[in-house]
Amino acid sequence: MMMNRKLLVPLLVFALLMMLLAFGFSLRDPHYLPSELIDRPFPAFALADLHWPDRELTEDAVRGNISLVNIWATWCPNCLVEHPELMRISSEEDIPLIGVNYNDESAAARAWLNRYGNPYEFSIVDDAGRLAIDLGVYGAPETFIVDSNGVIRYRHVGPVTREVWGEILSPVIKQIGTPG
Amino acid sequence: MIVELGHFSLILALGLATSLTLLPAWGVQTRNLTLMNTGNSIAAGLFVFLLVSFISLGYAFSTDDFSVNYVARNSNTALPDHYKLSAVWGAHEGSFLLWTLVLTTWTFAVAMFSQQLTVDMRARVLSILGGLATGFILFLLLTSNPFERSLPVYPAEGADLNPVLQDFGLIVHPPLLYSGYVGFAVPFAFAVATLWSGRLDTAWARWSRPWTNIAWAFLTVGITLGSWWAYYELGWGGWWFWDAVENASFMPWLVGTALIHSLASTEKRGVFRSWTVLLAISAFSLSLLGGFLVRSGVLTSVHAFAQDPERGMYILVFLVIVIGSSLTLYAIRAQGIRGGAGFTWTSREALLLVNNLLLVVATGTVLLGTLYPLAYEAFTGGDKLSVGPPYFAAVFVPVVMVLFIMMAPSPHSRWKNTAEGFKLRRQAVYLLSSMVFVSILSLVFAEFIPVVVLITGIAFWIALNLADDLWGKLKYKRKKIQALVRQPLAYYGMCLGHTGIVVSIIGVCCTVYFSTENDVRMEPGEKLTMGEYEFSFQNMKKVTGPNYMADQGEFLVTAGGRPVITLYPEKRVYSASGSVMTEADMDPGIFRDLYVALGEPIGEQAWAVRIHVKPFVRWIWFGGLLIAMGGILAVVDKRYRSRRLREVTEGVPSEP
């Protein structure tokens, strides 16, 4: 059967479109992270503590221990999804959780923590979203593993569930924890 | 128990959808009449099971069954009942269930109202719709099951519906929009069935026209409502943001508009057959693409609440299968669809062709603007960029301006050749008098802005031509009222649709050029004067709603010393989620809207306040409703039905 080549044009346009979308999709892969951020020090900042607005926190606050830095907000439904697991980690696991309250209203954020429980050692108020930009955050929730020298070792996009903890975060933390 | 019933019902629906895909198609291949006829009853069953499933989810919401994950995430005991209903489609899983319910409703309707279709054609169409339903239900069950429970431990209270969605607009917006999106599945199924059968006559255009019109009318109302909702609920005072999700609904609308016009040419004159098939495929493909863009999180937008990167892959694969296979079929089969009668460059066919090309170019510009950031990221390796209103103003607007200019003389055009219809001198007079009329109006009521005069002048020119055309039909009739009644409804549909465009153009143009906006810091007792209006901030007080607390401001608006209205904008904090929402208050009017929204508190007493005076903004949505009514009026036209009856008695007539 002879085929009219012109009739193939829509199919080709569509194929190009799909390639672009597939590419865009791969960029949004939950485990995708710009490589330049890994093994770099946590970006410098000077921001207030959510519960002690007079206290200024800097990048020194994330040094000293291996810690989990969790980007959260009251407007983010998935933050509520991961919240029970964060509560469990804070009470059962031996790793400090540090919150970054992102693009949020501090009063609402404190009310949220009062209501559901506070898993964080402290929360950094990033109301202007500057720290989140420096961290390259796509959206809340995201969780970073920062080692005792304040270097970012891993980044997880999306809610932390039991499986994510067991299969991804916990092994990475163990690996960092073993000296070598 | 009811929830399990819904879940089970959805699983049964999957079985039915699969058999709807396979049985009639198998019947067509084996020329087995009984198998071909199974489609009708399966379609009915599919609809019923989806409905049961949907009602079960609604029941779970109404009884606050928080053991169901989806309910726990999107409802709350304090949520008012009507929002519990709309919460069913307030997030991904439920809205997809609604989407699928709408598809099966359309499928059932096609089975019911297509008795005049040849048996094999109906079997093919239903089989294609069944295939789509199979894909959607599978997607629901595999990746987005709304019936999933978290047992034995479940929350005592739900997280509440996203406050942005707690609004009347959101109760009706998604069902209407989905009816439009999914409605395009019907002309799509007809087009693909035609390619599949290889019987490439114009009958499919006749069958598709009413379905396309209805779907398009739904989409029009859906988009209009969405724009209205964004205006009063998002608190920014804007009515269109060129946001990716808005564009996703706008692209199928543009192509759908082209399709409606091109179907007319194909049905009446047998021309542009393969083009029309391609448009029918494209309209639905763009609907699916819209679904992908919204759901996958490939593009970020104000509608970000709907995102989920995990599910994007399924939709991407689904898109490739559905659109890829139909376009491949098109490439193989479409050549035979060519043909039809000849026409000259001044004929109605030619005008409609230009209309189509312009609409497709306009769609292309929107698609480009929507995907360009993604392409840019792809080629630069991660740099981000956003395409905003300036791009669309520079690229989209000129294209539609040409379209509007083409619209003006279009009612006078005739099929084949418009020998004397155009009457250039008369057109020049009409255009000139429109411009003069609009200039006088602007000088008297506002100020003379050349662009505004040009655009609204063209709008009046279009309206004048519609009136002239109608008068031309009555001029020589003695009984004018009777002649008016005798005009076909489809003709009035066209008039109404085009009038709607005129109204919307005037609305958009005046809103864009004459709006005044002020973002100011105000304390109770302070006043702000904007044009003839004076806004005085009286006081602030705390109010309590069913599931929120709010700071409410009181603004007295006066014009020339006389009170106009008192507005009460609110800043709400929803108790369950802690979300903060701006609830603007406005005084709607035919010629202007007054709009006050509260921003952030600044210091002890003062607030950031946003005050807008927006002339003619209602016209944008009123025009949209007129357009949709035009579409529906055309479907109601008896000619659609009588022609179909003739077809039954005489068989498929050949085109002259």
Tab-separated table of C-alpha atoms in Angstrom, chain A residues 1-15 17-32 36 73-78 80-81 104-105 107-109 111-112 115-116 136-138 156-159, chain B residues 73 76 157-159 162 274 278 289 292-293 296-300 308-313 316 319-320 323-325 327-328 330-335 338 367 371 374-375 377-379 381-382 384 571 573 575-580 600:
chain	number	residue	atom	x	y	z
A	1	MET	CA	0.000	0.000	0.000
A	2	MET	CA	1.342	3.369	-1.018
A	3	MET	CA	1.377	5.809	1.808
A	4	ASN	CA	1.068	9.504	1.516
A	5	ARG	CA	4.082	10.890	3.348
A	6	LYS	CA	2.246	14.046	4.372
A	7	LEU	CA	-0.135	11.957	6.441
A	8	LEU	CA	2.795	10.863	8.592
A	9	VAL	CA	3.442	14.417	9.754
A	10	PRO	CA	0.955	14.340	12.657
A	11	LEU	CA	2.483	11.093	13.901
A	12	LEU	CA	5.976	12.569	13.768
A	13	VAL	CA	4.895	15.718	15.585
A	14	PHE	CA	3.298	13.538	18.217
A	15	ALA	CA	6.433	11.408	18.563
A	17	LEU	CA	6.088	15.758	21.693
A	18	MET	CA	6.176	12.457	23.538
A	19	MET	CA	9.960	12.440	23.588
A	20	LEU	CA	9.905	15.890	25.108
A	21	LEU	CA	7.341	14.850	27.704
A	22	ALA	CA	9.205	11.664	28.534
A	23	PHE	CA	12.311	13.754	29.010
A	24	GLY	CA	10.458	16.240	31.185
A	25	PHE	CA	9.137	13.340	33.130
A	26	SER	CA	12.587	11.914	33.714
A	27	LEU	CA	13.655	15.312	35.051
A	28	ARG	CA	10.859	15.051	37.590
A	29	ASP	CA	11.931	11.615	38.655
A	30	PRO	CA	11.555	11.539	42.420
A	31	HIS	CA	15.154	10.428	42.846
A	32	TYR	CA	16.559	12.944	40.426
A	36	GLU	CA	26.268	19.355	42.026
A	73	ALA	CA	4.724	23.359	55.170
A	74	THR	CA	1.176	23.457	56.463
A	75	TRP	CA	-0.159	23.945	52.940
A	76	CYS	CA	1.380	20.698	51.758
A	77	PRO	CA	-0.939	17.686	51.977
A	78	ASN	CA	1.889	15.181	51.543
A	80	LEU	CA	0.658	15.370	56.617
A	81	VAL	CA	1.006	12.014	54.898
A	104	ASP	CA	4.573	29.324	55.335
A	105	GLU	CA	3.024	31.439	58.036
A	107	ALA	CA	1.593	31.085	63.428
A	108	ALA	CA	-0.145	28.501	61.272
A	109	ALA	CA	2.973	26.323	61.329
A	111	ALA	CA	-0.565	25.547	65.319
A	112	TRP	CA	-0.021	22.654	62.924
A	115	ARG	CA	-2.139	19.790	66.611
A	116	TYR	CA	-0.291	16.866	65.066
A	136	GLY	CA	17.046	23.377	44.814
A	137	VAL	CA	13.764	22.277	46.360
A	138	TYR	CA	11.002	21.374	43.904
A	156	HIS	CA	14.701	12.435	48.853
A	157	VAL	CA	11.789	14.107	47.049
A	158	GLY	CA	8.280	13.253	48.217
A	159	PRO	CA	6.877	11.923	51.452
B	73	ARG	CA	-6.908	13.105	53.170
B	76	ASN	CA	-13.155	16.514	57.781
B	157	GLU	CA	-10.229	13.084	61.968
B	158	GLY	CA	-9.605	13.936	58.326
B	159	ALA	CA	-7.092	16.410	56.975
B	162	ASN	CA	-7.909	21.889	50.278
B	274	SER	CA	-8.999	13.795	6.216
B	278	LEU	CA	-7.290	14.654	12.074
B	289	LEU	CA	-2.397	15.524	26.966
B	292	PHE	CA	-1.085	14.180	31.514
B	293	LEU	CA	0.194	17.705	32.071
B	296	SER	CA	2.061	14.119	36.116
B	297	GLY	CA	3.633	17.216	37.568
B	298	VAL	CA	5.718	17.686	34.447
B	299	LEU	CA	4.721	21.315	34.540
B	300	THR	CA	4.185	23.254	37.728
B	308	ASP	CA	1.564	13.437	41.261
B	309	PRO	CA	4.797	12.447	39.525
B	310	GLU	CA	4.326	8.746	40.319
B	311	ARG	CA	1.366	8.328	37.988
B	312	GLY	CA	2.666	10.287	35.048
B	313	MET	CA	4.352	7.270	33.489
B	316	LEU	CA	2.391	8.760	29.182
B	319	LEU	CA	-1.089	8.482	25.508
B	320	VAL	CA	1.441	6.742	23.309
B	323	ILE	CA	-2.811	8.663	20.172
B	324	GLY	CA	0.084	6.834	18.550
B	325	SER	CA	-2.119	4.050	17.238
B	327	LEU	CA	-2.358	8.606	14.192
B	328	THR	CA	-0.725	5.540	12.665
B	330	TYR	CA	-4.638	7.878	10.119
B	331	ALA	CA	-1.368	7.773	8.200
B	332	ILE	CA	-2.331	4.436	6.638
B	333	ARG	CA	-5.983	5.042	5.888
B	334	ALA	CA	-6.575	8.753	5.564
B	335	GLN	CA	-5.501	9.123	1.933
B	338	ARG	CA	-9.776	12.983	0.279
B	367	LEU	CA	1.204	24.484	23.008
B	371	LEU	CA	5.937	23.277	26.602
B	374	LEU	CA	10.263	22.094	29.314
B	375	ALA	CA	12.071	22.120	25.972
B	377	GLU	CA	15.213	22.772	30.239
B	378	ALA	CA	15.844	19.794	27.991
B	379	PHE	CA	18.302	21.591	25.745
B	381	GLY	CA	20.326	20.746	30.803
B	382	GLY	CA	18.370	22.015	33.746
B	384	LYS	CA	14.540	26.847	34.263
B	571	LYS	CA	-8.427	36.247	55.533
B	573	VAL	CA	-7.324	30.166	58.613
B	575	SER	CA	-8.558	24.843	61.473
B	576	ALA	CA	-7.830	21.308	60.267
B	577	SER	CA	-5.014	22.048	57.836
B	578	GLY	CA	-3.916	25.444	59.136
B	579	SER	CA	-4.084	26.720	55.544
B	580	VAL	CA	-4.556	30.422	55.055
B	600	GLU	CA	-0.953	40.271	54.886
